[in-house]
Coordinates of C-alpha atoms and ligand atoms in Angstrom, one line a residue:
Chain A
M30 CA 18.2 20.7 -7.5
L31 CA 18.4 17.0 -7.7
A32 CA 16.3 15.0 -5.3
M33 CA 14.9 11.5 -4.7
N34 CA 11.3 11.4 -5.9
Y35 CA 8.9 8.7 -4.7
R36 CA 6.5 7.5 -7.4
G37 CA 4.8 4.5 -5.8
P38 CA 5.5 1.2 -4.1
G39 CA 8.9 0.0 -5.3
R40 CA 9.4 3.0 -7.6
V41 CA 11.7 6.0 -6.9
R42 CA 13.8 8.2 -9.1
A43 CA 16.2 11.1 -9.0
D44 CA 14.5 14.3 -10.4
Q45 CA 14.9 18.0 -10.5
K46 CA 12.8 19.6 -7.8
P47 CA 12.5 23.3 -6.7
M48 CA 15.1 24.5 -4.1
P49 CA 13.8 24.4 -0.5
E50 CA 13.0 27.7 1.1
I51 CA 13.0 29.1 4.6
L52 CA 9.4 28.8 5.8
H53 CA 9.8 29.5 9.5
P54 CA 12.2 31.9 11.3
E55 CA 13.9 28.9 13.0
D56 CA 14.6 27.2 9.7
A57 CA 18.0 26.6 8.0
I58 CA 18.7 25.4 4.5
V59 CA 21.4 22.7 4.3
K60 CA 23.5 21.5 1.3
V61 CA 23.6 17.8 1.9
T62 CA 27.0 16.1 1.9
R63 CA 26.0 12.6 3.0
S64 CA 22.6 10.9 3.1
C65 CA 21.8 7.3 4.0
I66 CA 19.0 5.0 3.1
C67 CA 17.6 3.5 6.3
G68 CA 15.9 0.2 6.9
S69 CA 12.8 2.2 7.9
D70 CA 12.8 3.9 4.5
L71 CA 11.9 0.5 3.1
H72 CA 8.5 0.7 4.9
L73 CA 7.9 3.9 2.8
Y74 CA 9.5 2.4 -0.3
N75 CA 7.1 -0.6 -0.1
G76 CA 4.1 1.6 0.3
N77 CA 3.3 0.4 3.8
V78 CA 3.2 3.8 5.6
P79 CA -0.1 5.6 5.3
D80 CA 0.0 9.1 3.8
T81 CA 3.2 8.6 1.8
R82 CA 2.4 11.0 -1.1
V83 CA 3.8 10.7 -4.6
G84 CA 6.4 13.3 -5.3
T85 CA 7.9 13.4 -1.8
T86 CA 11.6 13.0 -1.0
F87 CA 12.7 10.5 1.6
G88 CA 15.8 10.7 3.8
H89 CA 16.2 11.2 7.5
E90 CA 19.9 10.5 8.0
F91 CA 22.1 13.2 6.6
T92 CA 24.9 15.7 7.1
G93 CA 25.3 19.0 5.3
V94 CA 26.6 22.5 5.1
V95 CA 24.4 25.3 6.2
T96 CA 23.7 27.7 3.3
E97 CA 21.0 29.9 4.7
I98 CA 19.4 30.6 8.1
G99 CA 16.1 32.1 9.3
S100 CA 15.9 35.3 11.4
E101 CA 15.5 33.5 14.8
V102 CA 18.5 31.1 14.3
K103 CA 21.1 32.1 16.8
K104 CA 23.6 29.3 17.2
L105 CA 23.9 27.6 13.9
Q106 CA 25.8 29.6 11.2
V107 CA 26.0 29.7 7.5
G108 CA 29.0 27.5 6.6
D109 CA 28.7 25.2 9.6
H110 CA 28.9 21.5 8.6
A111 CA 26.3 19.8 10.7
L112 CA 24.9 16.4 11.4
V113 CA 21.1 16.5 11.6
P114 CA 19.2 14.2 13.9
F115 CA 16.3 12.4 12.2
N116 CA 13.8 13.8 14.7
I117 CA 12.5 17.3 14.2
A118 CA 12.2 18.8 17.7
C119 CA 11.2 22.3 18.9
G120 CA 13.1 22.1 22.2
K121 CA 10.3 23.9 24.1
C122 CA 7.3 21.6 24.4
I123 CA 6.8 19.4 27.5
F124 CA 8.1 16.4 25.7
C125 CA 11.3 18.0 24.4
R126 CA 12.0 19.4 27.8
Q127 CA 11.9 15.9 29.3
G128 CA 14.5 14.8 26.8
L129 CA 11.9 13.1 24.6
F130 CA 13.2 14.8 21.4
G131 CA 11.7 12.0 19.3
N132 CA 8.2 12.9 20.6
C133 CA 8.0 16.6 20.0
H134 CA 4.5 18.1 20.0
E135 CA 5.3 21.1 17.7
S136 CA 6.7 19.4 14.6
N137 CA 4.0 17.1 13.2
P138 CA 0.4 18.3 12.7
Q139 CA -0.8 15.1 10.9
A140 CA -0.4 12.7 13.8
T141 CA -0.1 13.1 17.6
A142 CA 1.4 9.7 18.1
V143 CA 4.7 10.5 16.2
G144 CA 6.9 13.5 16.2
G145 CA 8.2 15.1 13.0
I146 CA 10.7 13.1 11.0
F147 CA 12.6 14.3 7.9
G148 CA 11.4 12.6 4.7
Y149 CA 9.1 10.1 6.4
S150 CA 5.6 10.6 4.9
H151 CA 2.9 13.0 6.0
T152 CA 2.2 10.8 8.9
A153 CA 5.5 12.1 10.3
G154 CA 4.9 15.7 9.3
G155 CA 5.1 16.0 5.5
Y156 CA 8.7 17.2 5.4
D157 CA 10.9 16.5 2.4
G158 CA 14.0 14.6 3.4
G159 CA 17.7 14.7 2.9
Q160 CA 18.1 12.3 -0.1
A161 CA 18.5 15.5 -2.1
E162 CA 21.1 18.2 -2.8
Y163 CA 19.4 20.6 -0.4
V164 CA 17.0 20.2 2.5
R165 CA 15.0 22.5 4.7
V166 CA 15.9 21.9 8.4
P167 CA 13.3 23.3 10.9
Y168 CA 14.4 24.3 14.5
A169 CA 17.9 24.7 13.4
D170 CA 19.2 25.6 16.8
V171 CA 17.8 22.5 18.5
G172 CA 18.7 19.3 16.6
P173 CA 21.6 20.1 14.2
T174 CA 25.0 19.6 15.7
V175 CA 28.2 20.9 14.2
I176 CA 30.4 18.0 13.3
P177 CA 33.5 18.1 15.5
P178 CA 36.8 18.8 13.7
G179 CA 38.5 15.7 12.5
M180 CA 35.3 13.5 12.6
D181 CA 34.8 11.5 9.4
L182 CA 31.6 12.4 7.6
D183 CA 30.7 8.7 7.4
D184 CA 30.8 8.5 11.2
A185 CA 28.9 11.8 11.5
V186 CA 26.0 10.7 9.2
L187 CA 25.5 7.5 11.2
L188 CA 25.2 9.6 14.4
T189 CA 21.9 10.9 13.0
D190 CA 20.0 7.7 13.6
V191 CA 21.9 4.3 13.5
V192 CA 24.2 4.9 16.5
P193 CA 21.6 6.6 18.8
T194 CA 18.8 4.2 17.9
G195 CA 21.1 1.2 18.5
Y196 CA 22.3 2.7 21.7
Q197 CA 18.9 3.6 23.0
A198 CA 17.7 0.0 22.2
A199 CA 20.3 -1.3 24.6
E200 CA 19.6 1.5 27.1
M201 CA 15.9 0.8 27.1
G202 CA 16.7 -2.8 27.8
G203 CA 17.8 -1.8 31.3
I204 CA 20.7 -4.2 30.9
Q205 CA 22.3 -5.2 34.2
I206 CA 25.8 -6.5 34.6
G207 CA 26.0 -10.0 33.3
D208 CA 22.6 -10.0 31.6
T209 CA 22.0 -12.1 28.5
V210 CA 20.7 -9.9 25.6
V211 CA 19.2 -11.3 22.4
V212 CA 19.0 -8.9 19.5
F213 CA 16.6 -9.8 16.7
G214 CA 17.8 -8.4 13.4
A215 CA 21.4 -8.0 12.1
G216 CA 20.7 -4.8 10.1
P217 CA 22.7 -1.7 11.0
I218 CA 20.5 -0.9 14.0
G219 CA 20.6 -4.5 15.4
I220 CA 24.4 -4.7 14.9
M221 CA 24.8 -1.3 16.8
A222 CA 22.4 -2.4 19.5
A223 CA 24.5 -5.6 20.0
K224 CA 27.7 -3.5 20.1
C225 CA 26.1 -1.1 22.6
S226 CA 24.8 -3.9 24.9
W227 CA 28.3 -4.5 26.0
L228 CA 28.6 -0.9 27.0
F229 CA 25.9 -1.5 29.6
G230 CA 27.6 -4.5 31.0
A231 CA 25.9 -7.4 29.2
G232 CA 27.4 -10.8 30.0
R233 CA 26.3 -12.4 26.7
V234 CA 25.0 -10.9 23.5
I235 CA 23.3 -13.0 20.8
V236 CA 22.1 -11.8 17.4
I237 CA 19.5 -13.6 15.3
D238 CA 18.9 -13.0 11.6
E239 CA 18.4 -14.9 8.4
L240 CA 21.3 -13.6 6.3
D241 CA 24.7 -15.3 6.9
Y242 CA 26.7 -12.3 5.5
R243 CA 25.1 -10.0 8.0
L244 CA 25.5 -12.4 10.9
E245 CA 29.2 -12.9 10.0
F246 CA 29.6 -9.1 10.0
A247 CA 27.8 -8.7 13.3
K248 CA 29.9 -11.5 14.9
N249 CA 33.1 -9.6 14.0
Y250 CA 31.9 -6.1 14.5
A251 CA 30.0 -6.6 17.8
Q252 CA 32.0 -9.5 19.1
C253 CA 28.8 -11.5 19.8
E254 CA 27.2 -14.9 19.2
V255 CA 25.2 -15.1 16.0
Y256 CA 22.6 -17.6 14.8
N257 CA 20.6 -18.0 11.6
F258 CA 16.9 -18.6 12.3
R259 CA 16.6 -20.3 8.9
S260 CA 18.7 -23.1 10.2
M261 CA 16.4 -23.8 13.2
K262 CA 12.9 -25.0 13.4
D263 CA 11.8 -22.8 16.2
P264 CA 13.9 -19.7 17.2
V265 CA 12.1 -19.3 20.5
L266 CA 12.7 -22.8 21.5
F267 CA 16.3 -22.5 20.4
I268 CA 16.8 -19.4 22.6
K269 CA 15.2 -21.2 25.6
K270 CA 17.6 -24.1 25.0
I271 CA 20.7 -21.9 25.0
T272 CA 19.6 -19.9 28.0
D273 CA 19.1 -22.7 30.5
Y274 CA 15.4 -23.0 29.5
L275 CA 14.7 -19.7 31.2
G276 CA 15.0 -17.2 28.4
A277 CA 17.1 -14.1 27.9
D278 CA 17.0 -11.2 30.4
V279 CA 16.6 -8.7 27.6
C280 CA 15.3 -9.0 24.1
I281 CA 15.6 -6.3 21.5
D282 CA 13.4 -6.0 18.4
A283 CA 15.6 -4.3 15.8
V284 CA 13.6 -5.4 12.8
G285 CA 10.1 -3.9 12.8
A286 CA 7.4 -4.2 10.2
E287 CA 9.4 -5.9 7.4
A288 CA 10.2 -9.0 9.4
T289 CA 10.3 -12.4 7.7
G290 CA 10.3 -15.8 9.5
S291 CA 6.5 -16.4 9.8
A292 CA 4.4 -17.0 6.7
I293 CA 1.1 -16.0 8.4
Q294 CA 2.6 -12.7 9.8
S295 CA 4.3 -11.9 6.5
I296 CA 1.1 -12.5 4.4
T297 CA -1.2 -10.6 6.8
G298 CA 1.3 -7.9 7.7
R299 CA 3.3 -7.2 4.5
K300 CA 1.2 -8.4 1.6
L301 CA -2.4 -7.9 2.7
L302 CA -1.7 -5.0 5.1
L303 CA -4.3 -6.5 7.5
Q304 CA -1.9 -5.5 10.3
A305 CA 0.7 -2.7 10.6
G306 CA 3.6 -4.8 9.4
S307 CA 4.7 -8.3 10.3
P308 CA 5.5 -8.5 14.0
T309 CA 7.5 -11.7 13.8
A310 CA 10.6 -10.4 15.6
L311 CA 8.5 -8.8 18.3
S312 CA 6.6 -12.0 18.9
W313 CA 9.8 -13.9 19.2
A314 CA 11.2 -11.3 21.6
I315 CA 8.2 -11.6 23.9
N316 CA 8.2 -15.4 23.8
S317 CA 12.0 -15.7 24.3
V318 CA 12.5 -13.2 27.1
K319 CA 12.7 -14.5 30.7
K320 CA 9.8 -14.0 33.0
G321 CA 10.0 -10.5 34.5
G322 CA 12.4 -9.5 31.6
V323 CA 12.5 -6.5 29.4
V324 CA 11.6 -6.3 25.7
S325 CA 13.0 -3.2 24.0
I326 CA 11.5 -2.2 20.6
V327 CA 13.2 0.1 18.1
G328 CA 11.9 -1.7 15.0
V329 CA 9.3 0.5 13.3
Y330 CA 5.7 -0.5 12.9
G331 CA 2.7 1.3 11.4
P332 CA 0.0 3.1 13.4
T333 CA -2.9 0.6 13.2
G334 CA -2.3 -2.7 15.1
N335 CA -0.4 -6.0 15.1
F336 CA -1.0 -9.6 16.1
I337 CA 1.3 -10.0 19.1
P338 CA 1.1 -12.4 22.1
I339 CA 0.0 -9.7 24.6
G340 CA -1.3 -12.4 26.9
N341 CA 2.2 -13.7 27.3
V342 CA 3.4 -10.2 28.2
L343 CA 0.9 -10.2 31.1
N344 CA 1.5 -13.7 32.2
K345 CA 5.3 -13.4 32.1
G346 CA 5.3 -10.0 33.7
I347 CA 7.3 -8.5 30.9
T348 CA 8.3 -4.8 30.8
I349 CA 8.1 -3.4 27.2
R350 CA 10.0 -0.3 26.5
A351 CA 9.9 1.4 23.1
N352 CA 10.6 4.7 21.5
Q353 CA 12.0 6.6 18.6
A354 CA 15.5 7.4 19.6
S355 CA 16.0 10.7 21.3
V356 CA 19.0 11.6 19.1
K357 CA 19.8 15.0 20.6
R358 CA 19.8 13.7 24.2
L359 CA 22.3 11.0 23.3
L360 CA 24.6 12.9 21.0
P361 CA 27.1 14.3 23.5
K362 CA 27.8 10.9 24.9
L363 CA 27.8 9.1 21.5
I364 CA 30.1 11.7 19.9
E365 CA 32.5 11.0 22.7
H366 CA 32.3 7.3 22.2
V367 CA 33.1 7.7 18.5
Q368 CA 36.0 10.1 19.1
N369 CA 37.4 7.6 21.7
G370 CA 37.1 4.8 19.2
I371 CA 34.7 2.8 21.4
L372 CA 32.1 2.9 18.6
E373 CA 33.2 2.8 14.9
P374 CA 30.0 3.4 13.0
K375 CA 31.5 4.0 9.5
K376 CA 32.5 0.4 9.3
L377 CA 28.9 -0.4 8.7
I378 CA 28.9 1.5 5.4
T379 CA 29.3 -1.0 2.5
H380 CA 28.0 1.0 -0.4
R381 CA 28.4 4.5 -1.6
I382 CA 26.1 5.4 -4.5
P383 CA 25.6 8.7 -6.3
L384 CA 22.1 10.3 -5.8
E385 CA 21.5 10.0 -9.5
E386 CA 21.3 6.2 -9.1
V387 CA 18.9 6.3 -6.1
A388 CA 16.6 3.7 -7.7
D389 CA 19.4 1.1 -7.9
A390 CA 20.5 2.0 -4.3
Y391 CA 17.0 1.3 -3.0
R392 CA 16.8 -2.0 -4.9
I393 CA 20.2 -3.2 -3.6
F394 CA 19.3 -2.3 0.0
S395 CA 15.8 -3.6 -0.2
D396 CA 16.7 -6.9 -1.8
K397 CA 19.9 -7.1 0.3
L398 CA 22.0 -7.6 -2.8
D399 CA 25.7 -7.5 -3.1
E400 CA 26.1 -8.1 0.7
C401 CA 24.8 -4.7 1.4
I402 CA 24.6 -3.5 5.0
K403 CA 24.4 0.3 4.9
P404 CA 24.3 2.4 1.7
V405 CA 25.1 6.0 1.6
L406 CA 24.1 8.4 -1.2
I407 CA 26.7 10.8 -2.3
T408 CA 25.2 14.2 -3.3
S409 CA 28.0 16.7 -3.4
P410 CA 31.6 15.7 -2.8
I411 CA 33.4 18.2 -0.6
N412 CA 37.0 18.4 0.5
H413 CA 37.4 16.1 3.4
S414 CA 40.7 14.3 3.0
S415 CA 40.1 11.2 5.1
T416 CA 36.7 10.7 3.6
E417 CA 38.0 11.1 0.0
Q418 CA 40.5 8.4 0.6
R419 CA 37.9 6.1 1.8
E420 CA 35.8 6.8 -1.2
T421 CA 38.5 5.5 -3.5
H422 CA 39.2 2.5 -1.3
H423 CA 35.8 1.4 -0.4
E424 CA 33.8 2.2 -3.4
K425 CA 32.2 -1.2 -4.0
Y426 CA 29.4 -0.4 -6.3
H427 CA 31.4 1.7 -8.8
Chain B
M27 CA -7.9 26.6 34.7
K28 CA -10.9 24.5 33.6
N29 CA -11.8 21.6 35.8
I30 CA -12.7 18.2 34.5
T31 CA -16.5 18.8 34.8
D32 CA -16.2 21.8 32.4
I33 CA -14.1 19.8 30.0
A34 CA -16.5 16.8 30.2
S35 CA -19.5 18.9 29.5
S36 CA -17.8 20.6 26.6
L37 CA -17.1 17.3 25.0
D38 CA -19.6 15.7 22.6
D39 CA -19.7 12.6 24.7
E40 CA -22.6 10.4 25.8
S41 CA -21.3 9.9 29.3
R42 CA -22.5 12.7 31.6
I43 CA -21.2 11.5 35.0
Q44 CA -20.7 14.3 37.4
N45 CA -17.0 14.3 38.4
E46 CA -15.2 16.0 41.2
P47 CA -12.8 18.7 40.2
Y48 CA -9.4 17.1 39.7
S49 CA -7.5 20.0 41.2
K50 CA -8.6 18.8 44.6
D51 CA -6.5 19.3 47.7
R52 CA -4.5 16.1 47.9
S53 CA -3.8 16.4 51.6
Q54 CA -7.4 15.3 52.1
I55 CA -6.6 11.9 50.5
R56 CA -5.4 9.5 53.1
G57 CA -2.1 8.0 52.3
W58 CA -1.5 10.1 49.2
A59 CA 2.1 9.6 47.9
I60 CA 3.3 7.7 51.1
D61 CA 4.9 5.0 48.9
A62 CA 6.1 7.3 46.1
N63 CA 9.6 6.2 44.9
S64 CA 11.2 8.2 42.2
K65 CA 13.6 5.4 41.5
N66 CA 10.8 3.1 40.5
D67 CA 10.3 4.8 37.2
P68 CA 10.1 2.5 34.2
T69 CA 10.1 5.5 31.9
F70 CA 13.7 6.2 32.7
P71 CA 15.9 6.8 30.6
M72 CA 13.4 8.1 28.1
R73 CA 11.8 10.6 30.3
Q74 CA 13.6 12.9 32.8
R75 CA 10.4 14.1 34.5
H76 CA 12.0 15.3 37.7
K77 CA 13.7 18.1 35.9
E78 CA 10.6 19.7 34.5
S79 CA 7.0 20.4 35.4
T80 CA 4.7 18.3 33.3
K81 CA 1.8 20.7 33.3
N82 CA 0.0 20.6 30.0
H83 CA 0.7 23.2 27.4
D84 CA 2.7 25.5 29.7
W85 CA 5.4 26.0 27.1
Q86 CA 6.0 29.1 25.1
R87 CA 5.2 28.0 21.6
P88 CA 7.8 28.7 18.9
S89 CA 6.9 31.2 16.2
L90 CA 4.1 29.8 14.0
Q91 CA 4.9 28.9 10.4
A92 CA 2.7 30.8 7.9
V93 CA 0.1 28.5 6.3
T94 CA 0.7 28.9 2.6
T95 CA -0.6 25.6 1.4
E96 CA -3.3 23.1 2.6
V97 CA -2.0 21.2 5.6
L98 CA -4.3 18.6 7.1
H99 CA -4.0 18.0 10.8
S100 CA -5.0 15.3 13.2
N101 CA -8.2 16.0 15.0
E102 CA -6.5 14.8 18.2
R103 CA -4.9 18.2 18.4
P104 CA -6.6 21.6 18.2
N105 CA -4.3 23.3 15.8
L106 CA -1.3 22.9 13.5
T107 CA 2.1 22.5 15.0
A108 CA 4.5 25.5 15.0
T109 CA 6.3 24.0 12.0
F110 CA 5.1 21.5 9.4
G111 CA 6.2 20.1 6.1
T112 CA 4.8 21.5 2.9
A113 CA 5.7 18.6 0.6
S114 CA 3.0 17.4 -1.8
P115 CA -0.1 19.2 -0.5
P116 CA -3.4 17.2 -1.0
S117 CA -4.8 17.4 -4.5
G118 CA -7.1 15.6 -6.8
L119 CA -9.1 12.5 -5.8
S120 CA -6.4 11.3 -3.4
G121 CA -6.6 14.7 -1.7
T122 CA -10.4 14.4 -1.3
I123 CA -9.8 10.9 0.3
R124 CA -7.2 12.3 2.6
R125 CA -9.5 15.1 3.7
F126 CA -12.1 12.5 4.5
A127 CA -9.5 10.4 6.4
F128 CA -8.6 13.4 8.6
K129 CA -12.2 13.6 9.9
Y130 CA -11.4 10.5 11.9
S131 CA -9.0 10.3 14.8
E132 CA -5.7 8.3 14.8
G133 CA -7.4 5.6 16.8
K134 CA -9.9 4.8 14.1
I135 CA -8.8 2.2 11.5
I136 CA -10.8 4.0 8.8
H137 CA -8.4 7.0 9.1
W138 CA -5.4 4.9 8.1
L139 CA -7.2 2.7 5.6
A140 CA -8.5 5.8 3.8
L141 CA -4.9 7.2 3.7
L142 CA -3.6 4.0 2.3
L143 CA -6.3 4.0 -0.4
A144 CA -5.4 7.7 -1.1
D145 CA -1.8 6.6 -1.5
R146 CA -2.7 4.1 -4.2
V147 CA -4.9 6.5 -6.0
N148 CA -2.1 9.0 -5.8
V149 CA 0.2 6.6 -7.7
L150 CA -2.2 6.6 -10.6
E151 CA -2.4 10.4 -10.4
G152 CA 1.4 10.4 -10.4
F153 CA 1.4 8.6 -13.8
G154 CA -1.1 11.2 -15.1
S155 CA 1.0 14.2 -13.9
D156 CA 4.2 12.6 -15.5
L157 CA 2.4 12.2 -18.8
R158 CA 0.9 15.7 -18.7
K159 CA 4.5 17.0 -18.4
G160 CA 5.3 14.9 -21.5
Y161 CA 7.4 12.5 -19.4
A162 CA 6.9 8.8 -19.7
P163 CA 8.2 7.2 -16.5
N164 CA 10.8 4.5 -17.0
I165 CA 9.4 2.0 -14.6
L166 CA 12.2 -0.6 -15.0
K167 CA 14.7 2.1 -14.1
E168 CA 12.6 3.4 -11.2
R169 CA 12.4 -0.1 -9.8
G170 CA 16.2 -0.4 -9.9
T171 CA 16.1 -3.3 -12.3
K172 CA 19.6 -2.6 -13.5
A173 CA 21.0 -3.3 -10.0
A174 CA 18.8 -6.3 -9.6
W175 CA 20.0 -7.7 -12.9
K176 CA 23.6 -7.1 -12.0
H177 CA 23.5 -8.7 -8.6
N178 CA 20.7 -11.2 -8.8
P179 CA 19.7 -12.0 -12.4
D180 CA 17.9 -15.2 -11.4
A181 CA 15.4 -13.3 -9.3
V182 CA 14.7 -10.9 -12.2
V183 CA 14.1 -13.9 -14.6
K184 CA 11.8 -15.5 -12.0
K185 CA 9.8 -12.3 -11.7
V186 CA 9.5 -12.0 -15.5
I187 CA 8.4 -15.6 -15.8
I188 CA 5.8 -15.2 -13.0
G189 CA 4.6 -12.0 -14.6
V190 CA 4.3 -13.5 -18.1
A191 CA 2.5 -16.6 -16.6
I192 CA -0.1 -14.4 -14.8
L193 CA -0.7 -12.2 -17.9
T194 CA -1.1 -15.4 -20.1
S195 CA -3.5 -17.0 -17.7
I196 CA -5.6 -13.8 -17.5
A197 CA -5.6 -13.6 -21.3
I198 CA -6.7 -17.3 -21.6
I199 CA -9.5 -16.9 -19.1
L200 CA -10.8 -13.7 -20.8
N201 CA -10.6 -15.4 -24.2
R202 CA -12.6 -18.4 -22.9
K203 CA -15.2 -16.1 -21.4
Q204 CA -15.5 -14.2 -24.7
K205 CA -15.9 -17.5 -26.6
K206 CA -18.6 -18.7 -24.1
L207 CA -20.5 -15.4 -24.5
A208 CA -20.2 -15.7 -28.3
C209 CA -21.6 -19.3 -28.1
K210 CA -24.5 -18.1 -25.9
N211 CA -25.3 -15.3 -28.3
N212 CA -25.3 -17.7 -31.2
Ligands
ZN518 ZN1 17.0 5.7 9.9
ZN519 ZN1 9.1 19.9 21.1

């Protein structure tokens, strides 16, 4: 089968790899129909996540048709078209039972600090991911959710990570009616977090980024204020000025380790790897939030450590909330929001690229070329009328 | 159930303070839980603790995946998880470095630095395995240069110029050193 194959920092290709097999009675094999590249895949792509082994396949955002199930799979059936949450969760451990499906204790032997994630290095369990024609899906009765009839595959695939992560970013912000929310990062997650902030009753939503095309998109899609930090000397001071010199009630870091905006953080965090990524957005979030406010982190960082102003966290009495999104917990509500037209995730997809050209897809997304917001890899086209129509309409790259 | 003194004495730890058993009758502690307020839970909405007991390890483990390949595991857990990935098992020099890394816990920086080093060694091994299969990797294609050229040719040109400049300066420096050595030897 064809699969994305990681060869080293900045180098990927599409290769023939052996078909995945059932290795556990609760496994399923899924024929992938849609697979996205995620901002957090770029940390792997750039070689910044420890234990990213050559030859592995990335991809944690995918939909697919079940082709085979293990002996203990009871609910999911062969032929089901499912969306597969990015977290691999057993559903039985104390963490899963508390709704912490992103923190399962039975899916990742290599690290206790992170649950299993598809195609996200051995530090997240050593699973091959969904940027392939087929993928092994463990705990098939726990995470995978049959796509409701009539739902567009492009909406479904974004329910595997982007929508729940953006939603949980806002949820963890503990937004109260009328609160001012600042979202750092106008990538797909940041845009979705801004959109979802309104659902919790925010009074004002502000998005900060460095790319005008993304800010323009965010402004229209999430009906929010947008500002380019490249056009200001000091983003923290700017936010203080536009919030009555008190700061925002809630700040969301939707950037993570690849942040730009501070030379010293970029050099030490992204080039020299002296810290686990560049925490520029997080530092801005801590410094721009109101005393007693909340900082919500969904941007991904590595496991070692970062230079952040923790003293200010103490002195300002900030609450920090952070987690990998618990996709399964949020899915019922979010599927409803999509079906009711409250959230329209597929509008984020700007590029559809065949799996064969995965190297170009990574380059476009990584270098933010061609006004890319969210690229989806097309593996095996299947009959899905509304989707096929979109393909002819929206195919930007081909 | 083990009490904390048993656990403490079973650990390879320098501290040997005698502790009270932690399963002590809490009714003997004056004021225990008088100000407990389940609404003051900053972990909401991530945790839903009230629904479940949070006793350690009281879950029935899923069936265990058969171990058919080498799987390293964090020493912060006693065993493998019920499922695990089997992509790219450790091999070669990078594998040796990874095995070394896993002797240290996730809290130790050496664990992660060793893994990053292994990743870089693994890239070189990747070239080796490609060549052994008679396959010469097309690095320009793997780096998505076609797309970069199509959408941002200036950046590609800039990268090429910087690359050539670095290579030329290295060549000049090496050349000078060789000449100096030649002079000395004469
Ligand atoms: Zn993702
Ligand atoms: Zn679990």
